[in-house]
Amino acid sequence: MEINQAAPKFQDVSIAPMHTAEHILNQTMVRMFGCPRSKNAHIERKKSKCDYQLAEAPSAETMEEVERRVNEVIDQHLPVNIDFMPLEEAGKFVDLSKLPENVSETLRIVRIGDYDACACIGTHVNNTSEIGHFKLLNYDYADGRLRLRFKLTE
Ligand SMILES: [Zn+2]
């Protein structure tokens, strides 16, 4: 499991919609490409970027599909549930195999409906209906790294 070691600014409520969209994007990338969640996201209120490790460049059609699927999840108006769980219970929702050694006994698990679950200390919206919509601005691929930039629209 990747713990989202959120920077302090992730506590900023103004980026909660962006950051919650990031969770959905991460899960969508995991499902479509089998890649890990983004390890270096830069989340800003107006524009964000995430990097993913992919073996080859995705087609333009595939990237359109990423955008379509993220919006499909958002449009389900899924509840975002945040629960503090002991490790054993958290293991039902997230993969504990990649936990850092010094992890605490209790994890803060953020779940977006049944679509995504991850441990995160950041600030999130309460329902995906608060996100707006996900717009993929552009992307580039080089040396096994896909970098995509996105914003939120109404
Ligand atoms: Zn988060």
PDB file of C-alpha atoms and ligand atoms in Angstrom:
ATOM      1  CA  MET A   1       0.000   0.000   0.000  1.00  0.00           C
ATOM      2  CA  GLU A   2       1.143   3.516  -0.736  1.00  0.00           C
ATOM      3  CA  ILE A   3       0.567   5.877   2.132  1.00  0.00           C
ATOM      4  CA  ASN A   4      -0.149   9.288   0.752  1.00  0.00           C
ATOM      5  CA  GLN A   5       2.436  11.226   2.759  1.00  0.00           C
ATOM      6  CA  ALA A   6       0.502  14.370   2.184  1.00  0.00           C
ATOM      7  CA  ALA A   7       2.338  17.638   2.489  1.00  0.00           C
ATOM      8  CA  PRO A   8       0.924  20.135   4.991  1.00  0.00           C
ATOM      9  CA  LYS A   9      -0.831  22.025   2.219  1.00  0.00           C
ATOM     10  CA  PHE A  10      -2.967  18.932   1.637  1.00  0.00           C
ATOM     11  CA  GLN A  11      -4.769  20.112   4.753  1.00  0.00           C
ATOM     12  CA  ASP A  12      -5.861  23.133   2.737  1.00  0.00           C
ATOM     13  CA  VAL A  13      -9.603  22.783   2.270  1.00  0.00           C
ATOM     14  CA  SER A  14      -9.500  24.816  -0.967  1.00  0.00           C
ATOM     15  CA  ILE A  15      -7.728  21.954  -2.718  1.00  0.00           C
ATOM     16  CA  ALA A  16      -9.984  19.249  -1.275  1.00  0.00           C
ATOM     17  CA  PRO A  17     -11.863  18.797  -4.594  1.00  0.00           C
ATOM     18  CA  MET A  18      -8.580  18.522  -6.550  1.00  0.00           C
ATOM     19  CA  HIS A  19      -7.055  16.169  -4.027  1.00  0.00           C
ATOM     20  CA  THR A  20     -10.130  13.929  -3.980  1.00  0.00           C
ATOM     21  CA  ALA A  21     -10.068  13.837  -7.791  1.00  0.00           C
ATOM     22  CA  GLU A  22      -6.430  12.749  -7.479  1.00  0.00           C
ATOM     23  CA  HIS A  23      -7.551   9.707  -5.460  1.00  0.00           C
ATOM     24  CA  ILE A  24     -10.042   8.777  -8.201  1.00  0.00           C
ATOM     25  CA  LEU A  25      -7.440   9.330 -10.911  1.00  0.00           C
ATOM     26  CA  ASN A  26      -4.957   7.133  -9.044  1.00  0.00           C
ATOM     27  CA  GLN A  27      -7.436   4.283  -8.756  1.00  0.00           C
ATOM     28  CA  THR A  28      -8.419   4.660 -12.413  1.00  0.00           C
ATOM     29  CA  MET A  29      -4.772   4.461 -13.494  1.00  0.00           C
ATOM     30  CA  VAL A  30      -4.205   1.414 -11.288  1.00  0.00           C
ATOM     31  CA  ARG A  31      -7.227  -0.330 -12.822  1.00  0.00           C
ATOM     32  CA  MET A  32      -6.483   0.583 -16.442  1.00  0.00           C
ATOM     33  CA  PHE A  33      -2.719   0.140 -16.489  1.00  0.00           C
ATOM     34  CA  GLY A  34      -1.828  -1.914 -13.429  1.00  0.00           C
ATOM     35  CA  CYS A  35       0.644   0.821 -12.447  1.00  0.00           C
ATOM     36  CA  PRO A  36       1.285   2.113  -8.921  1.00  0.00           C
ATOM     37  CA  ARG A  37      -0.525   5.182  -7.620  1.00  0.00           C
ATOM     38  CA  SER A  38       1.234   8.457  -8.360  1.00  0.00           C
ATOM     39  CA  LYS A  39       4.166   9.013  -6.020  1.00  0.00           C
ATOM     40  CA  ASN A  40       4.758  12.636  -6.864  1.00  0.00           C
ATOM     41  CA  ALA A  41       1.580  14.541  -7.341  1.00  0.00           C
ATOM     42  CA  HIS A  42       1.555  18.313  -7.361  1.00  0.00           C
ATOM     43  CA  ILE A  43      -1.914  19.359  -6.365  1.00  0.00           C
ATOM     44  CA  GLU A  44      -2.886  22.983  -6.747  1.00  0.00           C
ATOM     45  CA  ARG A  45      -6.276  24.605  -6.725  1.00  0.00           C
ATOM     46  CA  LYS A  46      -6.191  25.632 -10.401  1.00  0.00           C
ATOM     47  CA  LYS A  47      -4.042  22.976 -12.030  1.00  0.00           C
ATOM     48  CA  SER A  48      -2.424  19.753 -10.894  1.00  0.00           C
ATOM     49  CA  LYS A  49      -0.078  17.146 -12.210  1.00  0.00           C
ATOM     50  CA  CYS A  50       0.565  13.487 -11.483  1.00  0.00           C
ATOM     51  CA  ASP A  51       3.248  11.103 -12.717  1.00  0.00           C
ATOM     52  CA  TYR A  52       2.771   7.395 -13.343  1.00  0.00           C
ATOM     53  CA  GLN A  53       5.219   4.668 -14.207  1.00  0.00           C
ATOM     54  CA  LEU A  54       4.130   2.979 -17.431  1.00  0.00           C
ATOM     55  CA  ALA A  55       6.016   0.542 -19.646  1.00  0.00           C
ATOM     56  CA  GLU A  56       4.873   2.261 -22.831  1.00  0.00           C
ATOM     57  CA  ALA A  57       3.157   5.417 -24.001  1.00  0.00           C
ATOM     58  CA  PRO A  58      -0.643   5.232 -23.896  1.00  0.00           C
ATOM     59  CA  SER A  59      -2.611   6.136 -27.008  1.00  0.00           C
ATOM     60  CA  ALA A  60      -4.638   9.339 -27.235  1.00  0.00           C
ATOM     61  CA  GLU A  61      -7.794   7.203 -27.187  1.00  0.00           C
ATOM     62  CA  THR A  62      -6.689   5.545 -23.966  1.00  0.00           C
ATOM     63  CA  MET A  63      -6.073   8.915 -22.329  1.00  0.00           C
ATOM     64  CA  GLU A  64      -9.547  10.057 -23.370  1.00  0.00           C
ATOM     65  CA  GLU A  65     -10.835   6.905 -21.720  1.00  0.00           C
ATOM     66  CA  VAL A  66      -9.004   7.839 -18.489  1.00  0.00           C
ATOM     67  CA  GLU A  67     -10.784  11.189 -18.458  1.00  0.00           C
ATOM     68  CA  ARG A  68     -14.133   9.585 -19.271  1.00  0.00           C
ATOM     69  CA  ARG A  69     -13.828   7.000 -16.497  1.00  0.00           C
ATOM     70  CA  VAL A  70     -12.769   9.527 -13.850  1.00  0.00           C
ATOM     71  CA  ASN A  71     -15.836  11.618 -14.670  1.00  0.00           C
ATOM     72  CA  GLU A  72     -18.022   8.524 -14.663  1.00  0.00           C
ATOM     73  CA  VAL A  73     -16.949   7.859 -11.065  1.00  0.00           C
ATOM     74  CA  ILE A  74     -17.416  11.502 -10.043  1.00  0.00           C
ATOM     75  CA  ASP A  75     -20.904  11.526 -11.572  1.00  0.00           C
ATOM     76  CA  GLN A  76     -21.980   8.643  -9.352  1.00  0.00           C
ATOM     77  CA  HIS A  77     -21.956  11.130  -6.469  1.00  0.00           C
ATOM     78  CA  LEU A  78     -20.150   8.681  -4.239  1.00  0.00           C
ATOM     79  CA  PRO A  79     -19.762   9.352  -0.519  1.00  0.00           C
ATOM     80  CA  VAL A  80     -16.217   9.915   0.755  1.00  0.00           C
ATOM     81  CA  ASN A  81     -15.809   8.127   4.071  1.00  0.00           C
ATOM     82  CA  ILE A  82     -12.906   8.711   6.411  1.00  0.00           C
ATOM     83  CA  ASP A  83     -12.315   6.237   9.221  1.00  0.00           C
ATOM     84  CA  PHE A  84      -9.523   5.644  11.668  1.00  0.00           C
ATOM     85  CA  MET A  85      -8.922   1.911  11.695  1.00  0.00           C
ATOM     86  CA  PRO A  86      -6.576  -0.452  13.469  1.00  0.00           C
ATOM     87  CA  LEU A  87      -4.148  -2.057  11.031  1.00  0.00           C
ATOM     88  CA  GLU A  88      -6.005  -5.351  10.962  1.00  0.00           C
ATOM     89  CA  GLU A  89      -9.267  -3.763   9.893  1.00  0.00           C
ATOM     90  CA  ALA A  90      -7.533  -1.437   7.428  1.00  0.00           C
ATOM     91  CA  GLY A  91      -6.110  -4.533   5.762  1.00  0.00           C
ATOM     92  CA  LYS A  92      -9.589  -5.369   4.488  1.00  0.00           C
ATOM     93  CA  PHE A  93      -9.537  -2.252   2.334  1.00  0.00           C
ATOM     94  CA  VAL A  94      -5.936  -1.541   1.457  1.00  0.00           C
ATOM     95  CA  ASP A  95      -2.841  -3.582   0.709  1.00  0.00           C
ATOM     96  CA  LEU A  96      -0.672  -3.454   3.808  1.00  0.00           C
ATOM     97  CA  SER A  97       2.276  -5.218   2.212  1.00  0.00           C
ATOM     98  CA  LYS A  98       4.151  -2.009   1.360  1.00  0.00           C
ATOM     99  CA  LEU A  99       3.697  -0.236   4.643  1.00  0.00           C
ATOM    100  CA  PRO A 100       6.629   1.764   5.950  1.00  0.00           C
ATOM    101  CA  GLU A 101       8.266   0.169   8.987  1.00  0.00           C
ATOM    102  CA  ASN A 102       7.347   2.894  11.433  1.00  0.00           C
ATOM    103  CA  VAL A 103       3.647   2.970  10.572  1.00  0.00           C
ATOM    104  CA  SER A 104       1.284   3.719  13.415  1.00  0.00           C
ATOM    105  CA  GLU A 105      -1.157   1.146  14.761  1.00  0.00           C
ATOM    106  CA  THR A 106      -4.086   3.143  13.468  1.00  0.00           C
ATOM    107  CA  LEU A 107      -4.516   4.234   9.880  1.00  0.00           C
ATOM    108  CA  ARG A 108      -6.733   6.944   8.485  1.00  0.00           C
ATOM    109  CA  ILE A 109      -8.491   5.236   5.605  1.00  0.00           C
ATOM    110  CA  VAL A 110     -10.215   7.335   2.966  1.00  0.00           C
ATOM    111  CA  ARG A 111     -12.817   5.483   0.896  1.00  0.00           C
ATOM    112  CA  ILE A 112     -14.610   6.819  -2.156  1.00  0.00           C
ATOM    113  CA  GLY A 113     -17.711   4.649  -2.409  1.00  0.00           C
ATOM    114  CA  ASP A 114     -16.505   1.166  -3.231  1.00  0.00           C
ATOM    115  CA  TYR A 115     -14.230   2.540  -5.943  1.00  0.00           C
ATOM    116  CA  ASP A 116     -11.107   3.512  -4.028  1.00  0.00           C
ATOM    117  CA  ALA A 117      -9.542   3.137  -0.612  1.00  0.00           C
ATOM    118  CA  CYS A 118      -6.208   4.461   0.568  1.00  0.00           C
ATOM    119  CA  ALA A 119      -4.502   5.688   3.692  1.00  0.00           C
ATOM    120  CA  CYS A 120      -4.234   9.468   3.600  1.00  0.00           C
ATOM    121  CA  ILE A 121      -4.022  12.354   6.042  1.00  0.00           C
ATOM    122  CA  GLY A 122      -5.236  15.026   3.621  1.00  0.00           C
ATOM    123  CA  THR A 123      -8.481  16.972   3.340  1.00  0.00           C
ATOM    124  CA  HIS A 124     -11.223  15.627   1.074  1.00  0.00           C
ATOM    125  CA  VAL A 125     -14.710  16.544  -0.046  1.00  0.00           C
ATOM    126  CA  ASN A 126     -17.620  14.649   1.532  1.00  0.00           C
ATOM    127  CA  ASN A 127     -19.143  13.539  -1.749  1.00  0.00           C
ATOM    128  CA  THR A 128     -17.778  13.333  -5.292  1.00  0.00           C
ATOM    129  CA  SER A 129     -20.621  15.646  -6.362  1.00  0.00           C
ATOM    130  CA  GLU A 130     -18.509  18.473  -4.855  1.00  0.00           C
ATOM    131  CA  ILE A 131     -15.607  17.890  -7.257  1.00  0.00           C
ATOM    132  CA  GLY A 132     -17.108  19.262 -10.451  1.00  0.00           C
ATOM    133  CA  HIS A 133     -15.549  17.562 -13.464  1.00  0.00           C
ATOM    134  CA  PHE A 134     -12.128  16.313 -14.383  1.00  0.00           C
ATOM    135  CA  LYS A 135     -10.449  17.821 -17.428  1.00  0.00           C
ATOM    136  CA  LEU A 136      -7.247  16.322 -18.747  1.00  0.00           C
ATOM    137  CA  LEU A 137      -5.209  19.259 -20.032  1.00  0.00           C
ATOM    138  CA  ASN A 138      -2.235  17.480 -21.560  1.00  0.00           C
ATOM    139  CA  TYR A 139       0.225  14.687 -20.978  1.00  0.00           C
ATOM    140  CA  ASP A 140       3.652  13.603 -22.036  1.00  0.00           C
ATOM    141  CA  TYR A 141       5.516  10.354 -21.860  1.00  0.00           C
ATOM    142  CA  ALA A 142       9.259   9.795 -21.620  1.00  0.00           C
ATOM    143  CA  ASP A 143      11.500   7.099 -20.157  1.00  0.00           C
ATOM    144  CA  GLY A 144       8.702   5.100 -18.565  1.00  0.00           C
ATOM    145  CA  ARG A 145       7.032   8.091 -16.973  1.00  0.00           C
ATOM    146  CA  LEU A 146       3.656   9.445 -17.937  1.00  0.00           C
ATOM    147  CA  ARG A 147       3.047  12.971 -16.627  1.00  0.00           C
ATOM    148  CA  LEU A 148      -0.479  14.280 -16.901  1.00  0.00           C
ATOM    149  CA  ARG A 149      -1.865  17.674 -16.057  1.00  0.00           C
ATOM    150  CA  PHE A 150      -5.461  18.329 -15.233  1.00  0.00           C
ATOM    151  CA  LYS A 151      -7.897  20.828 -13.851  1.00  0.00           C
ATOM    152  CA  LEU A 152     -11.436  20.803 -12.538  1.00  0.00           C
ATOM    153  CA  THR A 153     -14.378  22.391 -14.297  1.00  0.00           C
ATOM    154  CA  GLU A 154     -18.004  22.937 -13.296  1.00  0.00           C
TER     155      GLU A 154
HETATM  156 ZN    ZN B   1      -6.176  12.083   0.292  1.00  0.00          ZN
END
